[in-house]
Amino acid sequence: MRFLTILIVAFIAITLLSLATCKKKETKEVKIGIIAPITGEAATFGISTKNGAILYFDAVNESGGIDGMMIKYIVEDDRGDPAEGANAYSKLIDQDKVSVICGTVMSKVCLAGAPIAQSKGVPMVSPTSTNPAVTLVGDYIFRACFIDPFQGFVAAKYAIDTVGAKTAAALYDAGNDYTRGLAEVFRAEFPKQGGEMVAFESYATGTTDFNAQLVKIKAVNPDVLFLPNYYNDSGLIAKQAREMGITAQFLGSDGWDSPDLVKIAGDSINGGVFVNHFTPESDVPAAQKFVKDYEAKFGQKPDALGALAYEAAMIIVEAIKVAGSADPKAIRDALAATNMETTTGTIKYDENRNPVKGAVILEVKDGKVYYKTSVNP
Ligand code: PHE
């Protein structure tokens, strides 16, 4: 009898022990880095990006993780600065040992971080960097957005077809890969589509007085003024241009996407139009769910940065699921084979790890932003 009791107790003990170890196995985790400019020249970009990514990662964890694997995300602020960005990539990879990185936002910062991710064999998905050179860094570098050759084409097409412009000028930040690259695409596209570039002006990063450039632009009186810059610069330029009597239609790019644009520009930006990736007015069901969830969690409507970060997070989670592990190489291979519906369209990578996606044109009117039209590739 005593022997039997010992046997039963031993059996129970062994069962409990194996259950406990089993449970330990189930709480495996995968570490994901998030990098965004949460402070600095384009802080609204960083906040929206962080929000979009954690909205998705939190939801995955709340529903039990990725096939039982929990996500541990670590957020780094690159302050919109390439050197800070490089530090953030190194820290996440060397110290935190992340399997994959969601980020970063600006092309110029990605161009500093991507070579680090590539050389250390950790894949990254930039939600928003549109400069083509970013993914050309190597086969571990992906993005969730269209690229600037398309964005510049769309801007030129809108200027010609819808505005009816015959002449255009551009003013851009010479120290920013994104603004310079996009301005150059526009300079090539606008004449190709039948228009004439009458001015092509640049300024140094950090400039706040654009008088010298605007005087030259005013002298040639263009129908359209293309401003492919982040919201701070574009807002200031719009204001100073109207103050000196420039009447051109303002045309912008995704870098305009910030609630701060109208705060800086005031009425000057009224009627301005810009190319973007996403509108909360989208009627795609996945996008509507995202808008609803984002508003519920953060108390405001999402912009394109929130949407693309959410989308990058979706792509990353799907790749980890397909890889079935936290191994960076396996995740990279799964990323390359991505084929999924997201909030702004179908993501399938071409040979340079760029998705092919449509754009929207938005208009600033009385301090608000409205959807005008869509342009597909
Ligand atoms: N496309 C910009 C870049 O490459 C970043 C950006 C995307 C900003 C979308 C705003 C909205 O630097």
XYZ file of C-alpha atoms and ligand atoms in Angstrom:
389
model
C 0.000 0.000 0.000
C 2.773 2.426 1.012
C 4.643 1.539 -2.114
C 1.536 2.361 -4.183
C 1.203 5.789 -2.500
C 4.840 6.566 -3.253
C 4.262 5.520 -6.824
C 1.193 7.764 -7.194
C 2.954 10.748 -5.599
C 5.959 10.203 -7.858
C 3.701 10.001 -10.900
C 1.915 13.234 -10.000
C 5.224 14.970 -9.350
C 6.637 13.896 -12.718
C 3.455 14.977 -14.535
C 3.532 18.409 -12.881
C 7.219 18.818 -13.636
C 6.837 17.965 -17.302
C 3.825 20.288 -17.532
C 5.923 23.083 -16.075
C 8.788 22.570 -18.528
C 6.278 22.302 -21.355
C 4.820 25.656 -20.348
C 8.273 27.172 -20.324
C 8.769 26.031 -23.886
C 5.485 27.651 -24.924
C 6.499 31.099 -23.687
C 9.233 31.409 -26.292
C 9.684 34.955 -27.557
C 10.882 36.767 -30.611
C 12.567 40.144 -30.221
C 11.681 42.862 -32.721
C 13.324 46.298 -32.894
C 11.283 49.392 -33.763
C 13.232 52.477 -34.890
C 11.567 55.845 -35.566
C 12.268 59.601 -35.215
C 10.255 60.076 -32.029
C 11.945 63.427 -31.371
C 13.689 65.897 -33.693
C 12.841 67.559 -37.006
C 9.987 65.183 -37.872
C 8.718 63.927 -34.535
C 5.120 63.429 -35.665
C 6.468 60.837 -38.133
C 8.093 58.905 -35.305
C 5.118 58.975 -32.975
C 2.711 57.754 -35.663
C 5.158 55.046 -36.719
C 5.655 53.776 -33.199
C 1.894 53.812 -32.613
C 1.132 51.890 -35.806
C 3.705 49.193 -35.113
C 2.848 48.590 -31.471
C -0.877 48.591 -32.252
C -0.306 45.510 -34.385
C 2.312 43.799 -32.197
C 0.176 44.279 -29.057
C -2.851 42.814 -30.825
C -0.823 39.761 -31.865
C 0.378 39.243 -28.288
C -3.145 39.679 -26.926
C -4.327 36.890 -29.178
C -1.612 34.479 -27.986
C 1.435 35.519 -30.003
C 2.773 34.110 -33.269
C 1.899 30.417 -32.996
C 2.607 30.694 -29.287
C 5.751 32.837 -29.710
C 5.359 36.147 -27.862
C 6.654 39.395 -29.361
C 9.036 41.465 -27.292
C 9.495 44.780 -29.058
C 12.171 47.304 -28.200
C 11.708 50.914 -29.369
C 14.618 53.212 -30.284
C 14.492 56.928 -31.182
C 16.751 57.879 -34.128
C 15.872 61.615 -33.750
C 15.783 61.900 -37.540
C 19.566 61.808 -37.538
C 21.671 59.329 -39.578
C 24.359 58.936 -36.882
C 21.759 58.349 -34.157
C 20.027 55.923 -36.501
C 23.212 53.925 -37.019
C 23.634 53.702 -33.230
C 20.070 52.474 -32.836
C 20.580 49.687 -35.407
C 23.836 48.567 -33.758
C 22.344 48.629 -30.275
C 19.275 46.609 -31.240
C 21.334 44.014 -33.084
C 24.419 43.678 -30.848
C 22.967 44.305 -27.419
C 19.297 43.366 -27.611
C 19.800 40.574 -30.172
C 16.640 41.350 -32.122
C 15.628 38.980 -34.939
C 14.222 41.670 -37.226
C 13.794 45.462 -37.303
C 10.687 47.471 -38.138
C 12.126 50.798 -39.323
C 13.265 53.309 -39.774
C 11.228 56.114 -41.301
C 13.416 58.580 -43.221
C 15.401 57.467 -46.238
C 18.506 59.357 -45.126
C 18.500 57.525 -41.783
C 17.759 54.153 -43.396
C 20.753 54.667 -45.650
C 22.907 54.844 -42.507
C 21.231 51.898 -40.762
C 20.639 49.448 -43.596
C 24.341 48.635 -44.192
C 24.574 47.629 -40.511
C 21.508 45.365 -40.688
C 22.788 43.891 -43.953
C 26.306 43.179 -42.707
C 25.058 41.629 -39.474
C 22.442 39.518 -41.237
C 19.372 40.964 -39.503
C 16.442 41.786 -41.822
C 14.690 45.164 -41.690
C 11.438 46.467 -43.118
C 11.281 50.245 -43.489
C 7.627 51.257 -43.404
C 8.117 54.553 -45.218
C 11.508 55.202 -46.782
C 10.822 55.806 -50.456
C 14.322 56.447 -51.828
C 15.205 53.548 -54.183
C 18.773 53.281 -52.834
C 17.548 51.983 -49.451
C 16.616 48.431 -50.474
C 19.516 48.325 -52.962
C 21.812 48.131 -49.919
C 21.218 44.383 -49.907
C 18.981 41.343 -49.695
C 18.092 41.821 -46.000
C 16.472 45.223 -46.665
C 12.739 45.531 -47.385
C 10.104 48.273 -47.300
C 6.322 48.538 -47.040
C 5.852 51.572 -49.356
C 6.187 52.527 -53.010
C 9.396 54.213 -54.191
C 10.130 57.761 -55.383
C 10.353 57.122 -59.133
C 6.643 56.291 -58.878
C 5.881 59.115 -56.441
C 7.572 61.687 -58.727
C 5.739 60.312 -61.736
C 2.397 60.647 -59.928
C 3.166 64.243 -58.876
C 4.130 65.256 -62.430
C 1.070 63.539 -63.878
C -1.248 65.315 -61.464
C 0.374 68.682 -62.277
C -0.099 68.177 -66.011
C -3.432 66.328 -66.190
C -5.404 67.821 -63.321
C -3.835 71.203 -62.555
C -3.240 71.822 -66.261
C 0.221 73.173 -65.492
C 2.590 74.093 -68.299
C 5.505 75.244 -66.125
C 6.872 74.072 -62.793
C 9.555 74.916 -60.253
C 10.956 72.730 -57.475
C 12.560 73.696 -54.165
C 14.202 70.977 -52.056
C 16.652 70.202 -49.237
C 19.984 69.360 -50.893
C 21.176 67.507 -47.765
C 18.323 65.013 -47.669
C 18.459 61.935 -49.937
C 14.685 61.703 -50.086
C 13.911 65.311 -51.037
C 16.817 65.567 -53.474
C 16.037 62.227 -55.138
C 12.357 63.006 -55.482
C 13.009 66.512 -56.845
C 15.277 64.950 -59.475
C 12.606 62.438 -60.498
C 10.117 65.291 -60.909
C 12.604 67.320 -62.941
C 12.925 64.378 -65.350
C 9.215 63.422 -65.398
C 7.550 66.813 -65.806
C 9.110 67.574 -69.236
C 8.581 63.937 -70.293
C 4.868 64.465 -69.738
C 4.845 67.736 -71.703
C 5.657 70.428 -69.125
C 8.634 72.735 -68.738
C 10.813 73.048 -65.616
C 11.479 76.770 -65.177
C 13.342 76.668 -61.847
C 15.149 74.016 -59.796
C 16.327 75.412 -56.480
C 17.778 73.862 -53.338
C 18.707 74.865 -49.797
C 20.927 73.504 -47.028
C 19.411 71.328 -44.283
C 18.216 73.501 -41.403
C 17.451 76.581 -43.535
C 14.515 78.626 -42.253
C 14.681 81.673 -44.517
C 13.979 80.758 -48.143
C 13.943 84.303 -49.522
C 16.933 83.887 -51.880
C 15.424 80.844 -53.612
C 11.873 82.190 -53.639
C 12.952 85.453 -55.294
C 14.291 83.414 -58.222
C 11.152 81.295 -58.359
C 8.885 84.331 -58.278
C 10.759 85.837 -61.229
C 9.817 82.873 -63.470
C 6.216 82.674 -62.203
C 5.639 78.889 -62.421
C 2.156 77.317 -62.569
C 3.200 74.731 -59.987
C 5.736 74.805 -57.150
C 6.845 71.297 -56.217
C 7.944 70.979 -52.573
C 9.090 67.405 -51.888
C 10.159 68.197 -48.323
C 9.179 67.221 -44.798
C 6.311 69.171 -43.259
C 8.387 71.706 -41.301
C 10.240 73.015 -44.340
C 7.247 72.761 -46.672
C 5.089 74.672 -44.188
C 7.627 77.487 -43.841
C 8.233 77.691 -47.603
C 4.500 77.853 -48.364
C 4.099 80.669 -45.881
C 7.059 82.706 -47.146
C 6.112 82.098 -50.799
C 2.572 83.457 -50.348
C 3.873 86.398 -48.301
C 6.022 87.439 -51.238
C 3.208 87.046 -53.736
C 3.984 83.692 -55.377
C 0.650 82.359 -56.631
C 1.750 78.916 -57.923
C -0.239 75.806 -57.055
C 1.682 74.042 -54.242
C 2.350 70.385 -54.903
C 3.910 68.130 -52.307
C 4.854 64.592 -51.377
C 4.429 62.102 -48.530
C 6.721 64.236 -46.363
C 3.815 66.689 -45.960
C 1.864 64.136 -43.961
C 1.699 65.712 -40.515
C -0.874 67.572 -38.439
C 1.873 70.168 -37.935
C 1.895 71.175 -41.626
C -1.140 73.426 -41.297
C -0.015 74.633 -37.885
C 3.158 75.998 -39.491
C 1.765 77.134 -42.849
C -1.648 78.421 -41.715
C -3.848 79.560 -44.594
C -0.892 79.672 -47.000
C -1.129 75.945 -47.619
C -4.858 76.089 -48.399
C -5.491 74.328 -51.717
C -2.115 72.564 -51.658
C -2.165 68.962 -52.882
C 0.241 66.132 -52.116
C 0.988 62.545 -53.002
C 0.597 60.033 -50.177
C 0.357 56.317 -49.382
C -2.853 56.183 -47.424
C -5.997 58.012 -46.465
C -8.124 57.217 -43.411
C -11.058 57.685 -45.816
C -10.023 54.412 -47.523
C -12.873 51.956 -48.029
C -10.648 48.844 -48.001
C -12.064 46.714 -45.123
C -8.605 45.981 -43.619
C -7.887 49.723 -43.644
C -11.201 50.538 -41.969
C -10.489 48.079 -39.162
C -7.047 49.614 -38.726
C -8.481 53.162 -38.574
C -11.041 52.079 -35.966
C -8.488 50.278 -33.778
C -5.959 53.125 -34.063
C -8.527 55.731 -33.075
C -9.690 53.623 -30.134
C -6.141 53.244 -28.802
C -4.612 56.657 -29.548
C -7.616 59.010 -29.751
C -6.835 60.348 -33.216
C -7.101 59.308 -36.838
C -4.008 57.617 -38.260
C -1.841 59.159 -40.979
C 0.127 57.264 -43.649
C 3.006 56.705 -41.255
C 0.773 54.930 -38.757
C -0.747 52.869 -41.567
C 2.574 51.860 -43.105
C 4.112 50.962 -39.746
C 1.085 48.785 -38.989
C 1.568 47.227 -42.380
C 5.305 46.643 -41.872
C 4.411 44.985 -38.559
C 1.907 42.733 -40.374
C 4.535 41.737 -42.934
C 7.076 40.977 -40.201
C 4.651 38.884 -38.138
C 3.607 36.889 -41.192
C 7.260 36.228 -42.067
C 8.031 35.015 -38.523
C 5.016 32.751 -38.746
C 6.119 31.277 -42.070
C 9.716 30.966 -40.834
C 8.405 29.192 -37.729
C 11.328 30.550 -35.751
C 13.143 33.660 -34.540
C 16.093 32.961 -36.812
C 16.956 36.152 -38.779
C 17.957 34.266 -41.943
C 14.747 32.207 -41.961
C 12.741 35.430 -41.418
C 14.595 37.111 -44.297
C 13.757 34.256 -46.638
C 10.098 34.387 -45.603
C 10.042 38.174 -46.077
C 11.335 37.822 -49.633
C 8.415 35.499 -50.395
C 5.760 37.824 -48.886
C 2.420 37.807 -50.664
C -0.337 39.289 -48.539
C -3.213 41.759 -48.345
C -2.576 44.681 -46.030
C -4.134 48.063 -45.271
C -2.893 49.810 -48.417
C -2.829 46.958 -50.901
C -1.173 43.686 -51.811
C 2.441 43.321 -50.796
C 4.569 41.225 -53.096
C 8.227 42.049 -53.562
C 10.011 42.638 -56.847
C 13.666 41.648 -57.273
C 14.766 44.770 -55.362
C 12.459 44.045 -52.405
C 10.051 46.878 -53.280
C 6.301 46.394 -53.316
C 4.273 47.726 -56.240
C 1.457 49.896 -54.831
C -0.863 52.730 -55.705
C -0.770 56.302 -54.409
C -3.436 58.750 -53.283
C -3.611 62.495 -53.879
C -4.773 64.521 -50.893
C -5.769 68.177 -50.653
C -5.328 70.567 -47.758
C -8.477 72.605 -47.273
C -9.268 74.887 -44.334
C -6.811 73.164 -42.041
C -7.958 69.655 -42.919
C -6.807 67.029 -45.403
C -9.201 65.471 -47.911
C -8.909 62.575 -50.319
C -9.003 63.638 -53.987
C -8.060 60.685 -56.152
C -6.018 57.502 -56.498
C -3.270 56.691 -58.988
C -2.272 53.102 -59.653
C 0.971 51.958 -61.255
N 9.241 58.985 -47.763
C 9.928 59.714 -46.709
C 11.419 59.388 -46.771
O 11.803 58.520 -47.491
C 9.365 59.390 -45.345
C 7.885 59.595 -45.195
C 6.974 58.666 -45.633
C 7.398 60.713 -44.584
C 5.597 58.839 -45.483
C 6.040 60.911 -44.432
C 5.135 59.978 -44.883
O 12.232 59.994 -46.117
